[in-house]
Amino acid sequence: MDPALKTHKRKRSHDRRSREDLQQLKQKKRNVSHERGDERVNMVDVASSKSIPPASHSSAKAVPSRSEKISSLLRALDEVLDENDADDTLNLIGDEVRNKCRDLQTTIQSISNIDPPSGPRSHDRGIASTLSAHITPWKASEIRNSFPPLPAILDSTLEEATFCHPSASTAKFMFMNYEHLEWVGDAYIEMLTTLLISQSFQNLNPGKLTELRERLIKNAQLEKYSRHYGFDKRLTLNINPDSMGKDVMVKIMGDVFEAYVAAVILSDPVNGFSRAADWLKNLWGVTLKKEIAAEERREKMHLNPMWNLVGSARQALVLSTSYNSKDQLQQALGGKGIRLEYREVAPPSKDRHTDVPIYTVGIFLEGWGAKGLSLGRGSARSKKEAGMKAAEMAMKNKKLLAPYVEKKKLFDAQVELERQALEVAQAAGSIST
């Protein structure tokens, strides 16, 4: 064959392979580009899914409850009103807006009984700051005629677990049901009933006390409470209730009630125990109303000397840790239109040894007839700590606080009387119609 022809064929073959290689290279680039585009789309989809949840049944569960929204608002207000950033906040929003924020914070606290956190919570979750301060005997004059309103669970995950039967929990989230909460709630309920009954029925022997306690904590009674509050309608289970029998369902509803008590306490480490204790005391008081009244009518009372050795609720409040002194002061004096103002009362100084700035903050009362009354002051290396010390100093000055605390008590008592009168009027209206 002619050498020139061979050379021409080799060249054509080489050119063909080169074109094929070039096409393969381009195809690879297109594939890589397409894959990267998919990745970018996926990233956008993920980001979008984080900000805009899909309209599905599962996303509906993620919608915050009303109590969560209130708690989030209080946390936001607490951050805005943080003394450490007081100057920056004042420059940004002005004094009038800041005062309105304080009024809003106080109003929400007074109507929702939820205190905002005063900084990071370093204590163990689920352990209230005081346990015994809110356990006092029943009084017949304070017993309600109807069951009290239900306290809120401030954590959506705990709330969901409270009403999830083990049959409805998935393998991935096998512990997200009421079993563990029920175990914790059972212990709290037994402790609360024991303290309440033993203080209120000091004439009875332990056997009779046990009978009264059993009336309150047996499954049949807890099941009635659960159905009154509609827990049976909120319960999720993957078993037909009709196939389980009445006794099994009574046990389940009793467990759900105990789980709810635990969830209220664990979702609110600062005030959860006191909210649960107040609710259960009022609830059980309705059940034992006749027995409580009969105990108070006894002519001869033989009080158990054991309770004379137990610190009162007031002493427990004074002896509680000082980290919560702001909340204590707010609880003692706070109300709608009442303002406790923390502000610097002296220019910052410096520690002579470390050269660290030292701030001095005072606390002033606006309301209950007082105008800018100085309640206390404190100095520390941060404005927040200085404010805490000022509140601690104010709490110790009982003589100064006494008249304003009394005014708040009278006001709260008047509000309660008006509420009761409204309930009576509404009940009378419903009967007449």
Coordinates of N, CA and C in Angstrom, one line a residue, residues 172-383:
K172 N -37.4 4.5 65.9 CA -36.3 5.6 66.0 C -36.5 6.4 67.2
F173 N -37.8 6.7 67.6 CA -38.1 7.5 68.8 C -38.8 6.7 69.8
M174 N -38.3 5.5 70.2 CA -39.0 4.6 71.0 C -39.2 5.1 72.5
F175 N -38.4 6.1 72.9 CA -38.6 6.6 74.2 C -39.5 7.9 74.2
M176 N -40.0 8.3 73.0 CA -40.8 9.5 73.0 C -42.3 9.1 73.2
N177 N -42.6 8.5 74.4 CA -43.9 8.3 74.8 C -44.0 8.6 76.3
Y178 N -45.2 8.3 76.9 CA -45.5 8.8 78.2 C -44.9 7.9 79.3
E179 N -44.3 6.8 79.0 CA -43.9 5.8 80.0 C -42.9 6.4 81.0
H180 N -41.8 7.1 80.6 CA -40.8 7.6 81.5 C -41.4 8.8 82.3
L181 N -42.2 9.6 81.6 CA -42.9 10.8 82.2 C -43.8 10.3 83.3
E182 N -44.5 9.2 83.0 CA -45.5 8.7 84.0 C -44.8 8.2 85.3
W183 N -43.6 7.6 85.1 CA -42.8 7.1 86.2 C -42.4 8.3 87.1
V184 N -41.9 9.4 86.5 CA -41.5 10.6 87.2 C -42.8 11.3 87.9
G185 N -43.8 11.4 87.1 CA -45.0 12.0 87.7 C -45.6 11.3 88.8
D186 N -45.6 10.0 88.8 CA -46.1 9.1 89.9 C -45.4 9.5 91.2
A187 N -44.1 9.7 91.2 CA -43.3 10.1 92.4 C -43.7 11.5 92.9
Y188 N -43.9 12.4 92.0 CA -44.3 13.8 92.4 C -45.7 13.8 93.0
I189 N -46.6 13.0 92.4 CA -48.0 13.0 92.9 C -48.0 12.4 94.3
E190 N -47.3 11.3 94.5 CA -47.3 10.7 95.8 C -46.8 11.6 96.9
M191 N -45.7 12.3 96.5 CA -45.1 13.2 97.5 C -46.0 14.4 97.8
L192 N -46.7 14.9 96.8 CA -47.5 16.1 97.0 C -48.8 15.7 97.8
T193 N -49.4 14.5 97.5 CA -50.5 14.1 98.3 C -50.2 13.8 99.7
T194 N -49.0 13.2 99.9 CA -48.6 12.9 101.3 C -48.4 14.2 102.1
L195 N -47.7 15.2 101.6 CA -47.5 16.5 102.3 C -48.8 17.2 102.5
L196 N -49.7 17.3 101.5 CA -51.0 18.0 101.7 C -51.9 17.3 102.7
I197 N -52.0 16.0 102.6 CA -52.9 15.3 103.5 C -52.4 15.3 105.0
S198 N -51.1 15.1 105.1 CA -50.6 15.0 106.5 C -50.6 16.3 107.2
Q199 N -50.5 17.4 106.4 CA -50.6 18.8 107.1 C -52.1 19.1 107.3
S200 N -53.0 18.7 106.5 CA -54.4 19.1 106.6 C -55.2 18.3 107.5
F201 N -54.8 17.0 107.8 CA -55.5 16.1 108.6 C -54.6 15.6 109.7
Q202 N -54.2 16.5 110.6 CA -53.2 16.1 111.6 C -53.8 15.3 112.7
N203 N -55.2 15.2 112.8 CA -55.8 14.4 113.8 C -55.9 12.9 113.5
L204 N -55.7 12.6 112.2 CA -55.9 11.2 111.7 C -54.6 10.4 111.9
N205 N -54.8 9.1 112.1 CA -53.7 8.2 112.1 C -53.2 7.8 110.7
P206 N -52.0 7.3 110.6 CA -51.4 7.0 109.3 C -52.3 6.1 108.4
G207 N -53.1 5.2 109.0 CA -53.9 4.3 108.2 C -55.0 5.1 107.5
K208 N -55.7 6.0 108.2 CA -56.7 6.9 107.7 C -56.1 7.8 106.6
L209 N -54.9 8.3 106.9 CA -54.2 9.2 105.9 C -54.0 8.5 104.6
T210 N -53.6 7.2 104.7 CA -53.3 6.4 103.5 C -54.6 6.2 102.7
E211 N -55.7 6.0 103.4 CA -57.0 5.9 102.7 C -57.3 7.1 101.9
L212 N -57.1 8.3 102.5 CA -57.4 9.5 101.8 C -56.5 9.7 100.6
R213 N -55.2 9.4 100.8 CA -54.3 9.5 99.7 C -54.7 8.6 98.6
E214 N -55.1 7.4 98.9 CA -55.5 6.4 97.9 C -56.6 6.9 97.0
R215 N -57.6 7.6 97.7 CA -58.7 8.2 97.0 C -58.3 9.1 95.9
L216 N -57.2 9.8 96.1 CA -56.7 10.9 95.2 C -55.8 10.3 94.1
I217 N -55.1 9.2 94.4 CA -54.1 8.8 93.4 C -54.4 7.5 92.7
K218 N -55.5 6.9 93.0 CA -55.9 5.6 92.4 C -56.2 5.9 90.9
N219 N -56.0 4.9 90.1 CA -56.2 5.1 88.6 C -57.6 5.5 88.3
A220 N -58.6 5.0 89.0 CA -59.9 5.3 88.7 C -60.2 6.8 88.8
Q221 N -59.6 7.4 89.9 CA -59.7 8.9 90.1 C -58.9 9.7 89.1
L222 N -57.7 9.2 88.8 CA -56.8 10.0 87.9 C -57.5 9.9 86.5
E223 N -58.1 8.8 86.2 CA -58.8 8.6 84.9 C -59.9 9.6 84.7
K224 N -60.7 9.9 85.8 CA -61.7 10.9 85.8 C -61.2 12.3 85.5
Y225 N -60.0 12.6 86.2 CA -59.4 13.9 85.9 C -59.0 14.0 84.5
S226 N -58.4 12.9 83.9 CA -57.9 13.0 82.6 C -59.0 13.2 81.6
R227 N -60.1 12.5 81.8 CA -61.3 12.7 80.9 C -61.9 14.1 81.0
H228 N -61.9 14.6 82.2 CA -62.4 16.0 82.4 C -61.6 17.0 81.6
Y229 N -60.3 16.8 81.6 CA -59.4 17.8 80.8 C -59.3 17.4 79.4
G230 N -60.0 16.4 78.9 CA -59.9 16.0 77.5 C -58.7 15.3 77.1
F231 N -57.9 14.6 78.0 CA -56.7 13.9 77.7 C -57.0 12.7 76.8
D232 N -58.2 12.1 76.9 CA -58.5 11.0 76.1 C -58.6 11.3 74.6
K233 N -59.0 12.6 74.3 CA -59.1 13.0 73.0 C -57.8 13.4 72.4
R234 N -56.8 13.6 73.2 CA -55.5 14.0 72.7 C -54.5 12.8 72.6
L235 N -54.9 11.7 73.2 CA -54.1 10.5 73.2 C -53.9 9.9 71.9
T236 N -52.7 9.5 71.5 CA -52.4 8.8 70.2 C -51.9 7.4 70.6
L237 N -52.6 6.4 70.0 CA -52.3 5.0 70.2 C -52.6 4.2 68.9
N238 N -51.9 3.2 68.7 CA -52.0 2.3 67.5 C -52.8 1.0 67.8
I239 N -53.6 1.1 68.8 CA -54.4 -0.1 69.2 C -55.8 0.3 69.4
N240 N -56.7 -0.5 69.0 CA -58.1 -0.2 69.1 C -58.5 -0.2 70.6
P241 N -59.0 0.9 71.1 CA -59.3 1.0 72.6 C -60.4 0.0 73.0
D242 N -61.3 -0.4 72.1 CA -62.3 -1.3 72.4 C -61.8 -2.7 72.6
S243 N -60.6 -3.0 72.0 CA -60.1 -4.4 72.1 C -59.3 -4.6 73.4
M244 N -59.1 -3.5 74.2 CA -58.2 -3.6 75.4 C -59.0 -3.7 76.7
G245 N -60.2 -3.4 76.7 CA -61.0 -3.6 77.9 C -61.0 -2.3 78.7
K246 N -62.0 -2.2 79.6 CA -62.2 -1.0 80.4 C -61.1 -0.7 81.4
D247 N -60.7 -1.8 82.1 CA -59.6 -1.6 83.1 C -58.3 -1.2 82.5
V248 N -58.0 -1.7 81.3 CA -56.7 -1.3 80.7 C -56.8 0.2 80.3
M249 N -57.9 0.7 79.8 CA -58.0 2.1 79.4 C -58.0 3.0 80.7
V250 N -58.5 2.5 81.8 CA -58.5 3.3 83.0 C -57.0 3.4 83.4
K251 N -56.2 2.4 83.3 CA -54.8 2.4 83.7 C -54.1 3.4 82.8
I252 N -54.4 3.3 81.5 CA -53.7 4.2 80.5 C -54.0 5.6 80.8
M253 N -55.2 6.0 81.1 CA -55.6 7.4 81.3 C -55.0 7.9 82.6
G254 N -54.9 7.0 83.6 CA -54.2 7.3 84.8 C -52.7 7.6 84.6
D255 N -52.1 6.8 83.8 CA -50.7 7.0 83.4 C -50.5 8.4 82.7
V256 N -51.4 8.7 81.8 CA -51.3 9.9 81.0 C -51.4 11.1 82.0
F257 N -52.3 11.0 83.0 CA -52.4 12.1 84.0 C -51.1 12.3 84.7
E258 N -50.5 11.2 85.2 CA -49.2 11.3 85.9 C -48.1 11.9 84.9
A259 N -48.1 11.5 83.7 CA -47.2 12.0 82.7 C -47.3 13.5 82.5
Y260 N -48.6 14.0 82.5 CA -48.8 15.4 82.3 C -48.2 16.2 83.5
V261 N -48.4 15.7 84.7 CA -47.8 16.4 85.9 C -46.3 16.5 85.7
A262 N -45.7 15.4 85.3 CA -44.2 15.4 85.2 C -43.8 16.4 84.1
A263 N -44.5 16.5 83.0 CA -44.2 17.3 81.9 C -44.3 18.8 82.3
V264 N -45.3 19.2 83.0 CA -45.5 20.5 83.5 C -44.2 20.9 84.3
I265 N -43.8 20.0 85.2 CA -42.7 20.3 86.1 C -41.4 20.4 85.3
L266 N -41.1 19.4 84.4 CA -39.8 19.3 83.7 C -39.7 20.4 82.7
S267 N -40.8 20.8 82.1 CA -40.7 21.8 81.0 C -40.4 23.2 81.6
D268 N -40.6 23.4 82.9 CA -40.4 24.7 83.5 C -39.6 24.6 84.8
P269 N -38.2 24.5 84.7 CA -37.4 24.2 85.8 C -37.5 25.2 87.0
V270 N -37.9 26.4 86.7 CA -38.0 27.5 87.7 C -39.3 27.4 88.4
N271 N -40.4 27.5 87.7 CA -41.7 27.6 88.3 C -42.6 26.4 88.1
G272 N -42.1 25.3 87.4 CA -42.9 24.2 87.1 C -43.5 23.5 88.3
F273 N -42.7 23.3 89.3 CA -43.1 22.6 90.5 C -44.2 23.4 91.2
S274 N -44.0 24.7 91.3 CA -45.0 25.5 92.0 C -46.3 25.5 91.3
R275 N -46.3 25.6 89.9 CA -47.5 25.6 89.1 C -48.2 24.3 89.2
A276 N -47.5 23.2 89.1 CA -48.1 21.9 89.3 C -48.7 21.7 90.7
A277 N -48.0 22.1 91.7 CA -48.5 22.0 93.1 C -49.7 22.8 93.3
D278 N -49.8 24.0 92.8 CA -51.0 24.8 93.0 C -52.2 24.2 92.3
W279 N -51.9 23.7 91.1 CA -53.0 23.1 90.3 C -53.6 21.8 91.0
L280 N -52.6 21.0 91.4 CA -53.1 19.7 92.1 C -53.7 20.0 93.4
K281 N -53.2 20.9 94.1 CA -53.8 21.2 95.4 C -55.3 21.7 95.2
N282 N -55.6 22.5 94.3 CA -56.9 23.0 94.0 C -57.8 21.9 93.4
L283 N -57.2 21.0 92.6 CA -57.9 19.9 92.0 C -58.3 18.9 93.1
W284 N -57.4 18.5 93.9 CA -57.7 17.5 94.9 C -58.6 18.1 96.0
G285 N -58.5 19.4 96.2 CA -59.3 20.0 97.2 C -60.8 19.9 96.9
V286 N -61.1 19.9 95.6 CA -62.5 19.7 95.2 C -63.0 18.3 95.5
T287 N -62.1 17.3 95.3 CA -62.4 15.9 95.6 C -62.6 15.7 97.1
L288 N -61.8 16.3 97.9 CA -61.9 16.1 99.4 C -62.5 17.3 100.1
K289 N -63.4 18.0 99.4 CA -64.0 19.2 100.0 C -64.7 18.9 101.3
K290 N -65.5 17.9 101.3 CA -66.3 17.6 102.5 C -65.4 17.2 103.7
E291 N -64.4 16.4 103.4 CA -63.5 15.9 104.5 C -62.7 17.1 105.1
I292 N -62.3 18.0 104.2 CA -61.5 19.2 104.7 C -62.4 20.0 105.6
A293 N -63.6 20.3 105.2 CA -64.5 21.1 106.0 C -64.8 20.4 107.3
A294 N -65.0 19.1 107.3 CA -65.3 18.3 108.5 C -64.1 18.4 109.5
E295 N -62.9 18.3 108.9 CA -61.7 18.4 109.8 C -61.6 19.7 110.5
E296 N -61.9 20.8 109.8 CA -61.9 22.1 110.4 C -62.9 22.4 111.4
R297 N -64.0 21.6 111.4 CA -65.1 21.8 112.3 C -64.9 21.0 113.6
R298 N -63.8 20.2 113.7 CA -63.6 19.4 114.9 C -63.4 20.4 116.1
E299 N -64.0 20.0 117.2 CA -63.9 20.8 118.4 C -62.6 20.7 119.1
K300 N -62.0 19.5 119.0 CA -60.7 19.2 119.7 C -59.7 18.9 118.6
M301 N -58.7 19.8 118.5 CA -57.7 19.6 117.5 C -56.4 19.3 118.2
H302 N -55.8 18.1 117.8 CA -54.5 17.7 118.3 C -53.5 17.8 117.2
L303 N -52.9 19.0 117.1 CA -52.0 19.2 116.0 C -50.7 18.4 116.2
N304 N -50.2 17.9 115.1 CA -49.0 17.1 115.1 C -47.8 18.1 115.3
P305 N -47.0 17.9 116.4 CA -45.9 18.8 116.6 C -44.8 18.7 115.5
M306 N -44.8 17.7 114.7 CA -43.8 17.6 113.6 C -43.8 18.8 112.7
W307 N -45.1 19.3 112.5 CA -45.2 20.4 111.5 C -44.7 21.8 112.1
N308 N -44.6 21.8 113.4 CA -44.1 23.0 114.0 C -42.5 23.1 113.8
L309 N -41.9 22.0 113.4 CA -40.5 22.0 113.2 C -40.1 22.3 111.8
V310 N -41.1 22.4 110.9 CA -40.8 22.6 109.5 C -40.9 24.0 109.1
G311 N -39.9 24.5 108.4 CA -39.9 25.9 108.0 C -41.1 26.3 107.2
S312 N -41.6 27.5 107.4 CA -42.8 28.0 106.7 C -42.4 28.3 105.2
A313 N -43.4 28.6 104.5 CA -43.2 28.9 103.1 C -42.4 30.3 103.0
R314 N -42.7 31.2 103.9 CA -42.1 32.5 103.9 C -40.6 32.3 104.2
Q315 N -40.2 31.4 105.1 CA -38.8 31.2 105.5 C -38.1 30.5 104.3
A316 N -38.8 29.6 103.6 CA -38.2 28.9 102.5 C -37.9 29.9 101.4
L317 N -38.8 30.9 101.2 CA -38.6 31.9 100.2 C -37.3 32.7 100.5
V318 N -37.2 33.1 101.8 CA -36.1 33.9 102.2 C -34.8 33.2 102.0
L319 N -34.8 31.9 102.4 CA -33.6 31.1 102.4 C -33.2 30.5 101.0
S320 N -34.1 30.7 100.0 CA -33.7 30.2 98.7 C -32.6 30.9 98.1
T321 N -31.9 30.4 97.1 CA -30.7 30.9 96.5 C -30.9 32.3 95.9
S322 N -29.9 33.1 96.0 CA -30.1 34.5 95.6 C -30.1 34.7 94.1
Y323 N -29.8 33.7 93.3 CA -29.8 33.9 91.9 C -31.1 34.3 91.3
N324 N -32.2 33.9 92.1 CA -33.5 34.2 91.6 C -34.2 35.4 92.3
S325 N -33.3 36.3 92.9 CA -33.9 37.4 93.7 C -34.7 38.3 92.8
K326 N -34.3 38.5 91.6 CA -35.1 39.4 90.7 C -36.5 38.9 90.5
D327 N -36.6 37.6 90.3 CA -37.9 36.9 90.1 C -38.7 37.0 91.4
Q328 N -38.1 36.8 92.5 CA -38.8 36.9 93.8 C -39.4 38.3 94.0
L329 N -38.5 39.3 93.7 CA -39.0 40.7 93.9 C -40.1 41.0 92.9
Q330 N -40.0 40.5 91.7 CA -41.1 40.7 90.7 C -42.4 40.1 91.1
Q331 N -42.2 38.9 91.7 CA -43.4 38.1 92.2 C -44.1 38.9 93.4
A332 N -43.2 39.5 94.2 CA -43.7 40.1 95.4 C -44.4 41.4 95.1
L333 N -43.9 42.2 94.1 CA -44.4 43.5 93.9 C -45.0 43.7 92.5
G334 N -44.7 42.8 91.5 CA -45.1 43.1 90.1 C -46.6 43.0 89.9
G335 N -47.0 43.7 88.9 CA -48.4 43.7 88.5 C -48.6 44.7 87.3
K336 N -49.7 44.7 86.7 CA -50.0 45.5 85.6 C -49.8 47.0 85.9
G337 N -49.0 47.7 85.1 CA -48.7 49.1 85.4 C -47.7 49.4 86.5
I338 N -47.1 48.3 87.1 CA -46.1 48.4 88.1 C -44.7 48.2 87.5
R339 N -43.8 49.0 87.7 CA -42.5 48.9 87.1 C -41.4 48.9 88.2
L340 N -40.5 47.9 88.0 CA -39.3 47.8 88.8 C -38.1 48.2 87.9
E341 N -37.5 49.3 88.0 CA -36.5 49.8 87.1 C -35.1 49.7 87.7
Y342 N -34.3 49.0 86.9 CA -32.9 48.8 87.3 C -32.1 49.8 86.5
R343 N -31.3 50.6 87.1 CA -30.4 51.6 86.4 C -29.2 51.9 87.2
E344 N -28.1 52.3 86.4 CA -26.9 52.7 87.1 C -27.1 53.9 88.0
V345 N -26.5 53.9 89.2 CA -26.7 55.0 90.1 C -25.3 55.7 90.3
A346 N -24.3 55.2 89.7 CA -22.9 55.8 89.9 C -22.1 55.5 88.7
P347 N -21.1 56.4 88.3 CA -20.2 56.0 87.2 C -19.4 54.8 87.6
P348 N -19.1 54.0 86.5 CA -18.3 52.8 86.8 C -16.9 53.1 87.4
S349 N -16.5 52.3 88.4 CA -15.2 52.5 89.0 C -14.4 51.3 88.6
K350 N -13.2 51.2 89.1 CA -12.3 50.1 88.8 C -11.7 49.5 90.0
D351 N -11.6 48.1 89.9 CA -11.0 47.4 91.0 C -9.6 47.7 91.1
R352 N -9.1 48.1 92.3 CA -7.8 48.6 92.5 C -6.7 47.5 92.3
H353 N -7.1 46.3 92.4 CA -6.1 45.2 92.2 C -6.1 44.7 90.8
T354 N -7.3 44.5 90.2 CA -7.4 43.9 88.8 C -7.7 44.9 87.7
D355 N -8.0 46.1 88.1 CA -8.3 47.2 87.1 C -9.6 46.8 86.3
V356 N -10.4 45.9 86.8 CA -11.7 45.5 86.2 C -12.8 46.5 86.5
P357 N -13.6 46.9 85.6 CA -14.7 47.9 85.9 C -15.7 47.3 86.9
I358 N -16.1 48.2 87.8 CA -17.1 47.8 88.8 C -18.3 48.7 88.6
Y359 N -19.5 48.0 88.4 CA -20.7 48.8 88.1 C -21.6 48.8 89.4
T360 N -22.4 49.9 89.5 CA -23.3 50.0 90.7 C -24.7 50.3 90.1
V361 N -25.6 49.4 90.4 CA -27.0 49.4 89.9 C -27.9 49.6 91.1
G362 N -28.9 50.4 90.9 CA -30.0 50.6 91.9 C -31.3 50.1 91.3
I363 N -32.2 49.7 92.2 CA -33.6 49.3 91.7 C -34.6 50.2 92.3
F364 N -35.6 50.7 91.5 CA -36.5 51.7 91.9 C -37.9 51.2 91.6
L365 N -38.9 51.5 92.5 CA -40.2 51.1 92.3 C -41.1 52.2 91.8
E366 N -41.9 51.9 90.8 CA -42.9 52.9 90.2 C -44.2 52.2 90.3
G367 N -45.0 52.6 91.3 CA -46.3 52.0 91.4 C -46.7 51.7 92.9
W368 N -47.9 51.3 93.1 CA -48.4 51.0 94.5 C -48.3 52.3 95.3
G369 N -48.4 53.5 94.7 CA -48.2 54.7 95.5 C -46.8 55.3 95.6
A370 N -45.8 54.5 95.1 CA -44.4 54.9 95.1 C -44.0 55.5 93.8
K371 N -43.2 56.5 93.8 CA -42.6 57.1 92.6 C -41.1 57.2 92.7
G372 N -40.5 56.3 92.0 CA -39.0 56.2 92.0 C -38.4 55.9 93.4
L373 N -39.1 55.0 94.1 CA -38.6 54.7 95.5 C -37.4 53.7 95.3
S374 N -36.3 54.1 95.9 CA -35.1 53.2 95.9 C -35.3 52.0 96.9
L375 N -35.2 50.8 96.3 CA -35.4 49.6 97.1 C -34.1 49.0 97.5
G376 N -33.0 49.3 96.7 CA -31.7 48.7 97.1 C -30.7 49.0 96.0
R377 N -29.4 48.7 96.2 CA -28.4 48.8 95.2 C -27.4 47.8 95.4
G378 N -26.6 47.5 94.3 CA -25.6 46.5 94.4 C -24.4 46.8 93.4
S379 N -23.2 46.4 93.7 CA -22.1 46.6 92.9 C -21.4 45.3 92.5
A380 N -21.0 45.2 91.2 CA -20.4 43.9 90.8 C -19.7 44.2 89.5
R381 N -19.0 43.2 88.9 CA -18.2 43.4 87.7 C -19.1 43.4 86.4
S382 N -20.4 43.1 86.5 CA -21.3 43.3 85.4 C -22.5 43.9 85.9
K383 N -23.2 44.6 85.0 CA -24.5 45.3 85.4 C -25.5 44.3 85.8

